[in-house]
Tab-separated table of C-alpha atoms in Angstrom:
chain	number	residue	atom	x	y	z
A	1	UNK	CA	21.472	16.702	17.318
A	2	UNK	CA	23.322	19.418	18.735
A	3	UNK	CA	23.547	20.559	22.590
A	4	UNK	CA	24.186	24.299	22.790
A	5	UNK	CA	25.016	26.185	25.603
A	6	UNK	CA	22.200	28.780	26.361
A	7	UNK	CA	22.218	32.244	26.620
A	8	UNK	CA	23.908	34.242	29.373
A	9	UNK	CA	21.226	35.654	32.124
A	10	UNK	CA	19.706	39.150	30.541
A	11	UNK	CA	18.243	41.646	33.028
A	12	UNK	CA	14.385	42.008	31.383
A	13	UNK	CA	12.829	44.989	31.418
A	14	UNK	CA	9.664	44.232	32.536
A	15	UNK	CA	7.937	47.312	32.381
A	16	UNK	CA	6.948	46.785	28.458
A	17	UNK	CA	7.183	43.972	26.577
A	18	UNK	CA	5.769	40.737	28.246
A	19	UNK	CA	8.909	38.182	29.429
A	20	UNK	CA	7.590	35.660	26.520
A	21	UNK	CA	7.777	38.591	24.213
A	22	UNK	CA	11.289	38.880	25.494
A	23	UNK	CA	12.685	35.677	24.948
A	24	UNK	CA	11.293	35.082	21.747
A	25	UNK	CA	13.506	38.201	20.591
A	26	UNK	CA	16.623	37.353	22.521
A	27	UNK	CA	15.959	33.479	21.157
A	28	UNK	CA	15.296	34.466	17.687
A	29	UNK	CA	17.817	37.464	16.889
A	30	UNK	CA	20.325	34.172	18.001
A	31	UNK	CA	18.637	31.490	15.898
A	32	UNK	CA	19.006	33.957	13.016
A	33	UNK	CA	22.686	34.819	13.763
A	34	UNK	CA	24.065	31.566	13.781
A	35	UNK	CA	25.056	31.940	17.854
A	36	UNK	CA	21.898	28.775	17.984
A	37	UNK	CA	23.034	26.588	15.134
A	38	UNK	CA	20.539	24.195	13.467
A	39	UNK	CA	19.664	20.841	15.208
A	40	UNK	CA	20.617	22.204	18.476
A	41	UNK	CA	18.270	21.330	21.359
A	42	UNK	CA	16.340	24.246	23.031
A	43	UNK	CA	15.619	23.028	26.491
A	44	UNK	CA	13.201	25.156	28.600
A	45	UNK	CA	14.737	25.052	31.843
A	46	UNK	CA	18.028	26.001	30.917
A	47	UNK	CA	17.003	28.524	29.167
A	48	UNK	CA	14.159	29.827	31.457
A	49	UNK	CA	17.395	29.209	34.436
A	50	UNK	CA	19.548	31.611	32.023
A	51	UNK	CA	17.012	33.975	31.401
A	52	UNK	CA	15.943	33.941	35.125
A	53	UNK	CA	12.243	33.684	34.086
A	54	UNK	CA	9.869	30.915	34.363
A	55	UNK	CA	9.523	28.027	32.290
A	56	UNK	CA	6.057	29.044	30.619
A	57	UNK	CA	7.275	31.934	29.048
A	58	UNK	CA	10.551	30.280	27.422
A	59	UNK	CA	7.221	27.745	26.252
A	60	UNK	CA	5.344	30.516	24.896
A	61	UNK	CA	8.405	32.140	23.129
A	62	UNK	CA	9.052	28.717	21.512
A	63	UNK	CA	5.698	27.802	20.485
A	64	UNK	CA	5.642	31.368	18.482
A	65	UNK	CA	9.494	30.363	17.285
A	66	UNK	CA	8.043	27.145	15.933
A	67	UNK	CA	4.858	29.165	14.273
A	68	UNK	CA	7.340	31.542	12.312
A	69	UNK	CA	8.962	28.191	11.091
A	70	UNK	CA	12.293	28.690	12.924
A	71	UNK	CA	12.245	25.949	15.631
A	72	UNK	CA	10.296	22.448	15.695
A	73	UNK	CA	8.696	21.660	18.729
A	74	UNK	CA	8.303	17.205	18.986
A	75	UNK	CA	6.086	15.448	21.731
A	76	UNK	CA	8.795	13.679	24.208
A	77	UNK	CA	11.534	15.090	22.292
A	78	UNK	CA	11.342	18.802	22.914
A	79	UNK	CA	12.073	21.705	20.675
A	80	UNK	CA	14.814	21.892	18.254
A	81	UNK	CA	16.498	25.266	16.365
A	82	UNK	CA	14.469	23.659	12.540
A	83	UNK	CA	17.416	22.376	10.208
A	84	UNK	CA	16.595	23.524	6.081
A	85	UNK	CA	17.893	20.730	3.633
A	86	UNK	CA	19.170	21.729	0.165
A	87	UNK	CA	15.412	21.264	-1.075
A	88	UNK	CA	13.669	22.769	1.589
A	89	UNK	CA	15.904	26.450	0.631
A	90	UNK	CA	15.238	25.937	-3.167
A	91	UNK	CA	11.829	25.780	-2.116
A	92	UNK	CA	11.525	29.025	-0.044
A	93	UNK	CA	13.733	30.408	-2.307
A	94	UNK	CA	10.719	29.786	-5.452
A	95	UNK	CA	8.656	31.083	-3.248
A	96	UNK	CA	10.801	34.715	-2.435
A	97	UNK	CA	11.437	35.155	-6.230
A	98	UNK	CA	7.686	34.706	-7.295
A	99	UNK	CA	6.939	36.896	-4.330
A	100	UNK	CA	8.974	39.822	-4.515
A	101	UNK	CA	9.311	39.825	-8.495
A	102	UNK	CA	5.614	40.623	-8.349
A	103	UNK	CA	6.529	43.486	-5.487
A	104	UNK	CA	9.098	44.912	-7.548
A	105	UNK	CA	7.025	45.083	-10.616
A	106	UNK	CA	4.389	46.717	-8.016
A	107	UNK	CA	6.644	49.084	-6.943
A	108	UNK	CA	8.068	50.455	-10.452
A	109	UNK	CA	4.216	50.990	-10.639
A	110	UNK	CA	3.389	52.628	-7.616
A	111	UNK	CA	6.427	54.143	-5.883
A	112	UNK	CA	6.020	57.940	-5.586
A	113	UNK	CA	8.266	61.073	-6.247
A	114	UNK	CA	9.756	60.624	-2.317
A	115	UNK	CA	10.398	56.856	-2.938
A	116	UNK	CA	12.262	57.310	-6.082
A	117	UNK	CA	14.620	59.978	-4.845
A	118	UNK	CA	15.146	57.444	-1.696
A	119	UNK	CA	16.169	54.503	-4.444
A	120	UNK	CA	18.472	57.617	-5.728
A	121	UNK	CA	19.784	58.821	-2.511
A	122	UNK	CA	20.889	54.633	-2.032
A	123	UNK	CA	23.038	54.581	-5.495
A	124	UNK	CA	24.570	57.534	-4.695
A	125	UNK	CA	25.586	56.086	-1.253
A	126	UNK	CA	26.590	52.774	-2.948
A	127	UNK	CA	28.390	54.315	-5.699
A	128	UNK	CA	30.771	56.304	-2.751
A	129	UNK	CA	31.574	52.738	-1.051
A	130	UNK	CA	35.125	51.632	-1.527
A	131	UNK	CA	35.672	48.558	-4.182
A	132	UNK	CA	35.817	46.154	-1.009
A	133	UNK	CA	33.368	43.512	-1.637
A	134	UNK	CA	31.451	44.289	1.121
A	135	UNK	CA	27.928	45.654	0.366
A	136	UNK	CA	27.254	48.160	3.240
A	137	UNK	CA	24.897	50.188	1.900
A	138	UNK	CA	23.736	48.166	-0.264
A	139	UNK	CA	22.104	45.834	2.668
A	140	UNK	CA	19.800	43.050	1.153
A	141	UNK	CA	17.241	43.327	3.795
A	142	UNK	CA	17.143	47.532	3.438
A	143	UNK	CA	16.381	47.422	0.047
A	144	UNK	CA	14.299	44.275	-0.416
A	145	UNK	CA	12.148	45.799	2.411
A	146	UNK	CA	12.477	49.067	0.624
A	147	UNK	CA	10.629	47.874	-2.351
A	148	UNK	CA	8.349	45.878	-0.356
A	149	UNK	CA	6.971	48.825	1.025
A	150	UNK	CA	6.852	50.567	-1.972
A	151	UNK	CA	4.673	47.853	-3.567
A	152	UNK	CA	1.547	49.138	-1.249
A	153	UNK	CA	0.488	45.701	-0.537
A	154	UNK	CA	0.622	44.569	3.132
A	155	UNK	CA	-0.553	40.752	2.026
A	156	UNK	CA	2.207	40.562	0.179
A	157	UNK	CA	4.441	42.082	2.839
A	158	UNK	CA	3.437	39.842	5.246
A	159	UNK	CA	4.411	36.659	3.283
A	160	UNK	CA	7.681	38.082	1.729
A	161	UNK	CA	8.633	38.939	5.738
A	162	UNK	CA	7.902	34.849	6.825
A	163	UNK	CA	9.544	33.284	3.732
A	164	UNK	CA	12.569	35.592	4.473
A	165	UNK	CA	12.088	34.840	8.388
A	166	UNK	CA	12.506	30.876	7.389
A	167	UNK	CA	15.527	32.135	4.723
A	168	UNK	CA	17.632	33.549	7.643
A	169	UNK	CA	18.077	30.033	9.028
A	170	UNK	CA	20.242	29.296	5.429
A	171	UNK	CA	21.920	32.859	5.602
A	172	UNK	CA	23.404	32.089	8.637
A	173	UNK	CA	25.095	29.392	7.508
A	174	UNK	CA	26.049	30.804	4.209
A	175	UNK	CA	26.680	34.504	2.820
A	176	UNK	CA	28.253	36.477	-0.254
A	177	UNK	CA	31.553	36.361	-0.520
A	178	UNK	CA	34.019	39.277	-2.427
A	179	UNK	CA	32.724	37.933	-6.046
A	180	UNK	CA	29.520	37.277	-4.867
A	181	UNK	CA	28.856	41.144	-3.067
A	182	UNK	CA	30.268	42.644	-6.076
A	183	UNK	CA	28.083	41.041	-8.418
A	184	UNK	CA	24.612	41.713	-5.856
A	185	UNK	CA	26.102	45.179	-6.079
A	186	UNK	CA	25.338	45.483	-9.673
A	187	UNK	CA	22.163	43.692	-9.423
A	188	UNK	CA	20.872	45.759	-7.168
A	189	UNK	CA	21.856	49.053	-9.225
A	190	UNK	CA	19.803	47.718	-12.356
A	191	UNK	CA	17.133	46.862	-10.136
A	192	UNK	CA	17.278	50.399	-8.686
A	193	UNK	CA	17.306	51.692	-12.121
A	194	UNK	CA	14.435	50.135	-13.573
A	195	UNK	CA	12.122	50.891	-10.445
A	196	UNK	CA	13.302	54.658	-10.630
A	197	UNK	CA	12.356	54.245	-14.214
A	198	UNK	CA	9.074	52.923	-13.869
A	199	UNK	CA	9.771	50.058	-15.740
A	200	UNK	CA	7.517	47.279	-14.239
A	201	UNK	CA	8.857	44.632	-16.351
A	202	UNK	CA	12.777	45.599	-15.984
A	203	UNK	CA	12.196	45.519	-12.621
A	204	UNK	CA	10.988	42.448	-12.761
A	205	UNK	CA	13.443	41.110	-14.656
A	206	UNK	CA	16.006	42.155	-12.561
A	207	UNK	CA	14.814	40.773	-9.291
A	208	UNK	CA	14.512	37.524	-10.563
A	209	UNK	CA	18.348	37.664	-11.644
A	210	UNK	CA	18.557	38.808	-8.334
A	211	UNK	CA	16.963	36.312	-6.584
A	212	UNK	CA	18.262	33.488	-8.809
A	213	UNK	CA	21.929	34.405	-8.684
A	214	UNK	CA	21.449	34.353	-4.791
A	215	UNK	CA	19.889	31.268	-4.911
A	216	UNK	CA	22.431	29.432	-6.929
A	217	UNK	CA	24.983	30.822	-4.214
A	218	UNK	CA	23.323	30.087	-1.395
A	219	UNK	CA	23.038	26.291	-2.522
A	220	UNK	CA	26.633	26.683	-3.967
A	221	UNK	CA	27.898	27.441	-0.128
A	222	UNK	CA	25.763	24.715	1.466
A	223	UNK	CA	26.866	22.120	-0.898
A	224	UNK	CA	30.536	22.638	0.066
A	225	UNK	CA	33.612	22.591	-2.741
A	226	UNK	CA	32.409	19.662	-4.955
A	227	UNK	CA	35.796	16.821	-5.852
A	228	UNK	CA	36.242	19.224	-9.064
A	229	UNK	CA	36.664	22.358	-6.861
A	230	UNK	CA	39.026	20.301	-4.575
A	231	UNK	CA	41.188	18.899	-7.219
């Protein structure tokens, strides 16, 4: 398990949002970025000391960080930032693909004349990016949630945004390298194509070569370079 040293003492404004609504932000936005790596031990008074707050909201944040699936909370033991094994990501990541394969299919169905010229606008901003890799525009999360949206079904929102919530604990230790953001770059031009289209089962199709490809990276990067990489 992994001690981390907690967060440096935030001013709160405490005119809004409640001080448990505030830590569970500050705690999660570093879960998600790495800054909190997996197994590391979230103890409440150190963090309710760095956070100059009380100990039962850093309880309540953690108890809702546990509920979204990003920390484990154990009797005597205390509360963890949750650890995802190799099986434990090709499980959420089954569960992503079925789920927004299904949106994107929705989407090509549903998405009006506004939507598609906002899936045009994004190629066209894509297509002006320098050859660097990097996908800027071309954000993941911007377009997944994009054609989320465009599905018109808030069920299905609301699980595609927890399995992704659980997801970022993987991204943060992995990503897409140079080859990697080129080829999501692509991906995400057919699937841009066939939802502008209207084609339900292109778009389909093309999320779940999405989704796959990412998944078979995401493991790849986890794994670490096997002997035959090394040698």
């Amino acid at each position: 398990m992994t001690d981390t040293a907690p967060p440096q003492l935030v001013p709160f404004d405490r005119t809004s949002l409640t001080l448990a609504d505030r830590v569970e932000a500050l705690l999660h936005e570093q879960i998600v970025g790495g800054a909190l790596e997996a197994g590391a031990r979230l103890s409440e008074s150190e963090i309710a000391s760095s956070f100059g707050v009380s100990r039962g909201p850093v309880r309540e944040a953690l108890r809702r960080l546990a509920h979204r699936g990003l920390v484990v909370v154990e009797s005597h033991r205390g509360a963890t930032v949750r650890h995802l094994d190799l099986s434990d990501v090709r499980q959420l990541f089954e569960v992503r693909i079925a789920l927004e394969c299904e949106a994107a299919a929705l989407a090509a169905r549903r998405v009006d004349d506004a939507g598609r010229a906002e899936l045009i606008d994004l190629e066209r901003l894509a297509d002006g990016e320098p050859e660097t890799g990097l996908t800027a525009v071309f954000d993941d999360h911007d377009l997944h949630d994009l054609i989320v949206r465009h599905a018109g079904n808030e069920q299905l929102a609301r699980m595609v945004r927890q399995v992704n919530v659980e997801l970022r604990l993987a991204r943060s230790r992995s990503g897409a390298g140079g080859g990697r953001a080129s080829e999501a770059r692509e991906e995400h031009r057919r699937l841009i194509r066939s939802l502008v289209a209207g084609d339900a089962a292109g778009a389909r199709a093309a999320m779940r070569e999405h989704l796959s490809a990412a998944l078979f990276n995401t493991l790849q990067t986890l794994q670490g370079p096997t002997e035959e990489d090394r040698s």
